[in-house]
Amino acid sequence: MKQKKNWLAVAAMLPLAACADHPKQFSGPLLPAMDEAFVHQAAESNLVEIAISNAESSEGHSANIKTYAGSVVTDHTADQDRLSGIAKAHGFTLPSEPTPDDQKLIERLTSQKGSRLDHAYLAEIVKQHKSAEALMKQEATTVADPDLKSYVADMQVSEKAHLQSAEKLSGGRRSVRRHSAHTQAAAPGEPTGF
């Protein structure tokens, strides 16, 4: 009789053990594939902007640009956290590392120091914000999920403000292109302005 009770106890636990081996399927609302792809792109953009802004904050020359970079890190870290919550609510996780191509860009940019980094950073952060702004504008026309729609609306304002600040720091759009071309052509250690 005692042996029969033990077998019953073991048999009752088998379904619980099976659940431990197989994670529960996500049962919440899924995002359409295009929206999920957008979330991944936005997350990758945040990771790049955070990485290059961290480098500028610590290795740049200009105090104003370093301050701007610090605000970009703060804002995009909060944006990434918010985006992560949206992804989690829809059953997926965001990338935690930049893509290999993005990592090459980050390494190329962050290998520079001082004024050279300032110029390269401003040129790249303008490019990144223009790309993100276009991405947000496109997503705003199709997104239906209310949390994602709110995120996109907020990001459109944030990206525009970041872009305007970066352009102001660089002296305008023409100046960013000129600084970028000059920085790429300058010999190592050659001063580039700022």
PDB file of C-alpha atoms in Angstrom:
ATOM      1  CA  MET A   1       0.000   0.000   0.000  1.00  0.00           C
ATOM      2  CA  LYS A   2       2.821   2.383   0.928  1.00  0.00           C
ATOM      3  CA  GLN A   3       4.580   1.641  -2.379  1.00  0.00           C
ATOM      4  CA  LYS A   4       1.362   2.397  -4.285  1.00  0.00           C
ATOM      5  CA  LYS A   5       1.107   5.855  -2.611  1.00  0.00           C
ATOM      6  CA  ASN A   6       4.722   6.626  -3.575  1.00  0.00           C
ATOM      7  CA  TRP A   7       4.014   5.726  -7.203  1.00  0.00           C
ATOM      8  CA  LEU A   8       0.912   7.893  -7.171  1.00  0.00           C
ATOM      9  CA  ALA A   9       2.934  10.821  -5.811  1.00  0.00           C
ATOM     10  CA  VAL A  10       5.591  10.350  -8.492  1.00  0.00           C
ATOM     11  CA  ALA A  11       2.940  10.017 -11.212  1.00  0.00           C
ATOM     12  CA  ALA A  12       1.255  13.228 -10.017  1.00  0.00           C
ATOM     13  CA  MET A  13       4.562  15.125 -10.274  1.00  0.00           C
ATOM     14  CA  LEU A  14       5.390  14.014 -13.826  1.00  0.00           C
ATOM     15  CA  PRO A  15       3.281  16.702 -15.521  1.00  0.00           C
ATOM     16  CA  LEU A  16       4.947  19.355 -13.349  1.00  0.00           C
ATOM     17  CA  ALA A  17       8.397  18.061 -14.272  1.00  0.00           C
ATOM     18  CA  ALA A  18       7.466  18.136 -17.939  1.00  0.00           C
ATOM     19  CA  CYS A  19       6.466  21.796 -17.611  1.00  0.00           C
ATOM     20  CA  ALA A  20       9.830  22.641 -16.088  1.00  0.00           C
ATOM     21  CA  ASP A  21      11.623  21.257 -19.143  1.00  0.00           C
ATOM     22  CA  HIS A  22       9.401  23.043 -21.672  1.00  0.00           C
ATOM     23  CA  PRO A  23       8.848  26.765 -21.134  1.00  0.00           C
ATOM     24  CA  LYS A  24       5.285  27.965 -21.237  1.00  0.00           C
ATOM     25  CA  GLN A  25       4.265  29.324 -24.630  1.00  0.00           C
ATOM     26  CA  PHE A  26       3.685  33.079 -24.795  1.00  0.00           C
ATOM     27  CA  SER A  27      -0.043  33.742 -24.765  1.00  0.00           C
ATOM     28  CA  GLY A  28      -0.140  37.533 -25.048  1.00  0.00           C
ATOM     29  CA  PRO A  29      -0.743  39.615 -28.153  1.00  0.00           C
ATOM     30  CA  LEU A  30       1.871  39.263 -30.878  1.00  0.00           C
ATOM     31  CA  LEU A  31       3.013  42.201 -32.964  1.00  0.00           C
ATOM     32  CA  PRO A  32       2.704  42.058 -36.740  1.00  0.00           C
ATOM     33  CA  ALA A  33       5.999  40.990 -38.342  1.00  0.00           C
ATOM     34  CA  MET A  34       6.670  44.500 -39.698  1.00  0.00           C
ATOM     35  CA  ASP A  35       6.241  46.049 -36.248  1.00  0.00           C
ATOM     36  CA  GLU A  36       8.478  43.428 -34.663  1.00  0.00           C
ATOM     37  CA  ALA A  37      11.129  44.122 -37.316  1.00  0.00           C
ATOM     38  CA  PHE A  38      10.816  47.842 -36.546  1.00  0.00           C
ATOM     39  CA  VAL A  39      11.312  47.180 -32.818  1.00  0.00           C
ATOM     40  CA  HIS A  40      14.509  45.262 -33.571  1.00  0.00           C
ATOM     41  CA  GLN A  41      15.787  48.044 -35.868  1.00  0.00           C
ATOM     42  CA  ALA A  42      15.001  50.709 -33.261  1.00  0.00           C
ATOM     43  CA  ALA A  43      16.785  48.662 -30.588  1.00  0.00           C
ATOM     44  CA  GLU A  44      19.863  48.255 -32.794  1.00  0.00           C
ATOM     45  CA  SER A  45      19.867  52.004 -33.465  1.00  0.00           C
ATOM     46  CA  ASN A  46      19.689  52.713 -29.730  1.00  0.00           C
ATOM     47  CA  LEU A  47      22.621  50.359 -29.076  1.00  0.00           C
ATOM     48  CA  VAL A  48      24.805  52.131 -31.652  1.00  0.00           C
ATOM     49  CA  GLU A  49      23.935  55.611 -30.419  1.00  0.00           C
ATOM     50  CA  ILE A  50      24.589  54.591 -26.808  1.00  0.00           C
ATOM     51  CA  ALA A  51      27.954  52.998 -27.651  1.00  0.00           C
ATOM     52  CA  ILE A  52      29.319  55.876 -29.714  1.00  0.00           C
ATOM     53  CA  SER A  53      27.985  58.454 -27.242  1.00  0.00           C
ATOM     54  CA  ASN A  54      29.654  56.638 -24.343  1.00  0.00           C
ATOM     55  CA  ALA A  55      32.949  56.811 -26.251  1.00  0.00           C
ATOM     56  CA  GLU A  56      32.515  60.530 -26.916  1.00  0.00           C
ATOM     57  CA  SER A  57      31.614  61.174 -23.265  1.00  0.00           C
ATOM     58  CA  SER A  58      34.844  59.621 -22.071  1.00  0.00           C
ATOM     59  CA  GLU A  59      37.339  60.239 -24.913  1.00  0.00           C
ATOM     60  CA  GLY A  60      36.138  63.361 -26.703  1.00  0.00           C
ATOM     61  CA  HIS A  61      37.725  66.792 -26.468  1.00  0.00           C
ATOM     62  CA  SER A  62      34.887  69.324 -26.491  1.00  0.00           C
ATOM     63  CA  ALA A  63      33.035  69.734 -23.191  1.00  0.00           C
ATOM     64  CA  ASN A  64      29.837  70.745 -25.031  1.00  0.00           C
ATOM     65  CA  ILE A  65      29.910  67.681 -27.267  1.00  0.00           C
ATOM     66  CA  LYS A  66      30.700  65.420 -24.311  1.00  0.00           C
ATOM     67  CA  THR A  67      27.700  66.873 -22.430  1.00  0.00           C
ATOM     68  CA  TYR A  68      25.475  66.316 -25.458  1.00  0.00           C
ATOM     69  CA  ALA A  69      26.745  62.734 -25.771  1.00  0.00           C
ATOM     70  CA  GLY A  70      25.934  62.122 -22.102  1.00  0.00           C
ATOM     71  CA  SER A  71      22.347  63.242 -22.682  1.00  0.00           C
ATOM     72  CA  VAL A  72      22.109  60.940 -25.720  1.00  0.00           C
ATOM     73  CA  VAL A  73      23.254  58.015 -23.542  1.00  0.00           C
ATOM     74  CA  THR A  74      20.695  58.859 -20.853  1.00  0.00           C
ATOM     75  CA  ASP A  75      17.819  59.329 -23.297  1.00  0.00           C
ATOM     76  CA  HIS A  76      18.546  56.290 -25.472  1.00  0.00           C
ATOM     77  CA  THR A  77      19.105  54.034 -22.453  1.00  0.00           C
ATOM     78  CA  ALA A  78      15.635  55.018 -21.222  1.00  0.00           C
ATOM     79  CA  ASP A  79      14.273  54.514 -24.761  1.00  0.00           C
ATOM     80  CA  GLN A  80      15.853  51.058 -24.909  1.00  0.00           C
ATOM     81  CA  ASP A  81      14.337  50.118 -21.530  1.00  0.00           C
ATOM     82  CA  ARG A  82      10.915  51.268 -22.720  1.00  0.00           C
ATOM     83  CA  LEU A  83      11.290  49.361 -25.986  1.00  0.00           C
ATOM     84  CA  SER A  84      12.380  46.270 -24.055  1.00  0.00           C
ATOM     85  CA  GLY A  85       9.145  46.432 -22.046  1.00  0.00           C
ATOM     86  CA  ILE A  86       7.116  46.624 -25.255  1.00  0.00           C
ATOM     87  CA  ALA A  87       8.997  43.654 -26.715  1.00  0.00           C
ATOM     88  CA  LYS A  88       8.520  41.618 -23.537  1.00  0.00           C
ATOM     89  CA  ALA A  89       4.778  42.377 -23.529  1.00  0.00           C
ATOM     90  CA  HIS A  90       4.632  40.860 -27.017  1.00  0.00           C
ATOM     91  CA  GLY A  91       6.722  37.770 -26.295  1.00  0.00           C
ATOM     92  CA  PHE A  92      10.189  38.529 -27.625  1.00  0.00           C
ATOM     93  CA  THR A  93      13.457  40.002 -26.418  1.00  0.00           C
ATOM     94  CA  LEU A  94      15.631  42.692 -27.899  1.00  0.00           C
ATOM     95  CA  PRO A  95      19.231  42.271 -28.980  1.00  0.00           C
ATOM     96  CA  SER A  96      21.639  43.191 -26.202  1.00  0.00           C
ATOM     97  CA  GLU A  97      24.684  43.664 -28.439  1.00  0.00           C
ATOM     98  CA  PRO A  98      25.173  45.629 -31.654  1.00  0.00           C
ATOM     99  CA  THR A  99      25.183  43.676 -34.922  1.00  0.00           C
ATOM    100  CA  PRO A 100      28.627  42.715 -36.278  1.00  0.00           C
ATOM    101  CA  ASP A 101      28.411  45.496 -38.898  1.00  0.00           C
ATOM    102  CA  ASP A 102      27.399  48.027 -36.253  1.00  0.00           C
ATOM    103  CA  GLN A 103      30.231  46.810 -34.031  1.00  0.00           C
ATOM    104  CA  LYS A 104      32.737  47.523 -36.835  1.00  0.00           C
ATOM    105  CA  LEU A 105      31.343  51.056 -37.168  1.00  0.00           C
ATOM    106  CA  ILE A 106      31.576  51.564 -33.401  1.00  0.00           C
ATOM    107  CA  GLU A 107      35.166  50.283 -33.289  1.00  0.00           C
ATOM    108  CA  ARG A 108      36.220  52.455 -36.232  1.00  0.00           C
ATOM    109  CA  LEU A 109      34.694  55.551 -34.646  1.00  0.00           C
ATOM    110  CA  THR A 110      35.878  54.886 -31.109  1.00  0.00           C
ATOM    111  CA  SER A 111      39.453  54.235 -32.189  1.00  0.00           C
ATOM    112  CA  GLN A 112      39.750  58.023 -32.525  1.00  0.00           C
ATOM    113  CA  LYS A 113      40.397  60.339 -29.589  1.00  0.00           C
ATOM    114  CA  GLY A 114      40.015  64.006 -28.725  1.00  0.00           C
ATOM    115  CA  SER A 115      39.070  66.445 -31.498  1.00  0.00           C
ATOM    116  CA  ARG A 116      39.145  63.747 -34.170  1.00  0.00           C
ATOM    117  CA  LEU A 117      36.554  61.789 -32.188  1.00  0.00           C
ATOM    118  CA  ASP A 118      34.453  64.946 -31.728  1.00  0.00           C
ATOM    119  CA  HIS A 119      34.223  65.464 -35.491  1.00  0.00           C
ATOM    120  CA  ALA A 120      33.671  61.816 -36.357  1.00  0.00           C
ATOM    121  CA  TYR A 121      31.100  61.471 -33.571  1.00  0.00           C
ATOM    122  CA  LEU A 122      29.063  64.482 -34.708  1.00  0.00           C
ATOM    123  CA  ALA A 123      29.046  63.304 -38.313  1.00  0.00           C
ATOM    124  CA  GLU A 124      27.950  59.794 -37.289  1.00  0.00           C
ATOM    125  CA  ILE A 125      25.381  60.872 -34.687  1.00  0.00           C
ATOM    126  CA  VAL A 126      23.742  63.187 -37.259  1.00  0.00           C
ATOM    127  CA  LYS A 127      23.628  60.278 -39.707  1.00  0.00           C
ATOM    128  CA  GLN A 128      22.229  57.928 -37.030  1.00  0.00           C
ATOM    129  CA  HIS A 129      19.529  60.393 -35.978  1.00  0.00           C
ATOM    130  CA  LYS A 130      18.482  61.087 -39.572  1.00  0.00           C
ATOM    131  CA  SER A 131      18.165  57.357 -40.166  1.00  0.00           C
ATOM    132  CA  ALA A 132      16.202  56.867 -36.933  1.00  0.00           C
ATOM    133  CA  GLU A 133      13.972  59.823 -37.745  1.00  0.00           C
ATOM    134  CA  ALA A 134      13.112  58.265 -41.136  1.00  0.00           C
ATOM    135  CA  LEU A 135      12.479  54.899 -39.467  1.00  0.00           C
ATOM    136  CA  MET A 136      10.088  56.492 -36.931  1.00  0.00           C
ATOM    137  CA  LYS A 137       8.263  58.436 -39.649  1.00  0.00           C
ATOM    138  CA  GLN A 138       7.695  55.267 -41.664  1.00  0.00           C
ATOM    139  CA  GLU A 139       6.532  53.260 -38.631  1.00  0.00           C
ATOM    140  CA  ALA A 140       4.150  56.033 -37.525  1.00  0.00           C
ATOM    141  CA  THR A 141       2.063  55.483 -40.657  1.00  0.00           C
ATOM    142  CA  THR A 142       1.377  51.790 -39.987  1.00  0.00           C
ATOM    143  CA  VAL A 143       1.693  51.027 -36.274  1.00  0.00           C
ATOM    144  CA  ALA A 144      -1.490  49.967 -34.479  1.00  0.00           C
ATOM    145  CA  ASP A 145      -0.291  48.779 -31.038  1.00  0.00           C
ATOM    146  CA  PRO A 146      -1.016  51.658 -28.605  1.00  0.00           C
ATOM    147  CA  ASP A 147       2.205  51.292 -26.582  1.00  0.00           C
ATOM    148  CA  LEU A 148       4.360  51.104 -29.687  1.00  0.00           C
ATOM    149  CA  LYS A 149       2.441  53.989 -31.259  1.00  0.00           C
ATOM    150  CA  SER A 150       3.151  56.122 -28.165  1.00  0.00           C
ATOM    151  CA  TYR A 151       6.820  55.115 -28.263  1.00  0.00           C
ATOM    152  CA  VAL A 152       7.098  56.099 -31.927  1.00  0.00           C
ATOM    153  CA  ALA A 153       5.417  59.476 -31.316  1.00  0.00           C
ATOM    154  CA  ASP A 154       7.743  60.234 -28.410  1.00  0.00           C
ATOM    155  CA  MET A 155      10.784  59.114 -30.371  1.00  0.00           C
ATOM    156  CA  GLN A 156       9.907  61.354 -33.305  1.00  0.00           C
ATOM    157  CA  VAL A 157      10.126  64.345 -30.957  1.00  0.00           C
ATOM    158  CA  SER A 158      13.287  63.062 -29.258  1.00  0.00           C
ATOM    159  CA  GLU A 159      15.114  62.192 -32.489  1.00  0.00           C
ATOM    160  CA  LYS A 160      14.331  65.599 -33.965  1.00  0.00           C
ATOM    161  CA  ALA A 161      15.625  67.367 -30.838  1.00  0.00           C
ATOM    162  CA  HIS A 162      18.807  65.268 -30.770  1.00  0.00           C
ATOM    163  CA  LEU A 163      19.390  65.889 -34.475  1.00  0.00           C
ATOM    164  CA  GLN A 164      18.924  69.649 -34.124  1.00  0.00           C
ATOM    165  CA  SER A 165      21.327  69.760 -31.176  1.00  0.00           C
ATOM    166  CA  ALA A 166      23.967  67.747 -33.030  1.00  0.00           C
ATOM    167  CA  GLU A 167      23.656  69.949 -36.104  1.00  0.00           C
ATOM    168  CA  LYS A 168      23.955  73.060 -33.946  1.00  0.00           C
ATOM    169  CA  LEU A 169      27.072  71.672 -32.254  1.00  0.00           C
ATOM    170  CA  SER A 170      28.602  70.885 -35.610  1.00  0.00           C
ATOM    171  CA  GLY A 171      27.812  74.304 -37.052  1.00  0.00           C
ATOM    172  CA  GLY A 172      25.122  73.096 -39.415  1.00  0.00           C
ATOM    173  CA  ARG A 173      24.653  70.366 -41.995  1.00  0.00           C
ATOM    174  CA  ARG A 174      27.321  71.544 -44.434  1.00  0.00           C
ATOM    175  CA  SER A 175      29.808  71.747 -41.590  1.00  0.00           C
ATOM    176  CA  VAL A 176      29.128  68.142 -40.528  1.00  0.00           C
ATOM    177  CA  ARG A 177      29.849  66.880 -44.040  1.00  0.00           C
ATOM    178  CA  ARG A 178      32.979  69.013 -44.283  1.00  0.00           C
ATOM    179  CA  HIS A 179      34.175  67.868 -40.820  1.00  0.00           C
ATOM    180  CA  SER A 180      33.477  64.247 -41.708  1.00  0.00           C
ATOM    181  CA  ALA A 181      35.439  64.446 -44.956  1.00  0.00           C
ATOM    182  CA  HIS A 182      38.265  66.379 -43.272  1.00  0.00           C
ATOM    183  CA  THR A 183      38.442  63.936 -40.353  1.00  0.00           C
ATOM    184  CA  GLN A 184      38.692  60.979 -42.720  1.00  0.00           C
ATOM    185  CA  ALA A 185      41.414  62.690 -44.791  1.00  0.00           C
ATOM    186  CA  ALA A 186      43.462  64.029 -41.860  1.00  0.00           C
ATOM    187  CA  ALA A 187      46.666  62.273 -40.909  1.00  0.00           C
ATOM    188  CA  PRO A 188      46.761  60.651 -37.446  1.00  0.00           C
ATOM    189  CA  GLY A 189      47.368  63.256 -34.789  1.00  0.00           C
ATOM    190  CA  GLU A 190      46.643  66.143 -37.175  1.00  0.00           C
ATOM    191  CA  PRO A 191      44.390  68.721 -35.517  1.00  0.00           C
ATOM    192  CA  THR A 192      40.991  69.069 -37.162  1.00  0.00           C
ATOM    193  CA  GLY A 193      39.481  72.175 -35.626  1.00  0.00           C
ATOM    194  CA  PHE A 194      37.146  72.284 -32.648  1.00  0.00           C
TER     195      PHE A 194
END
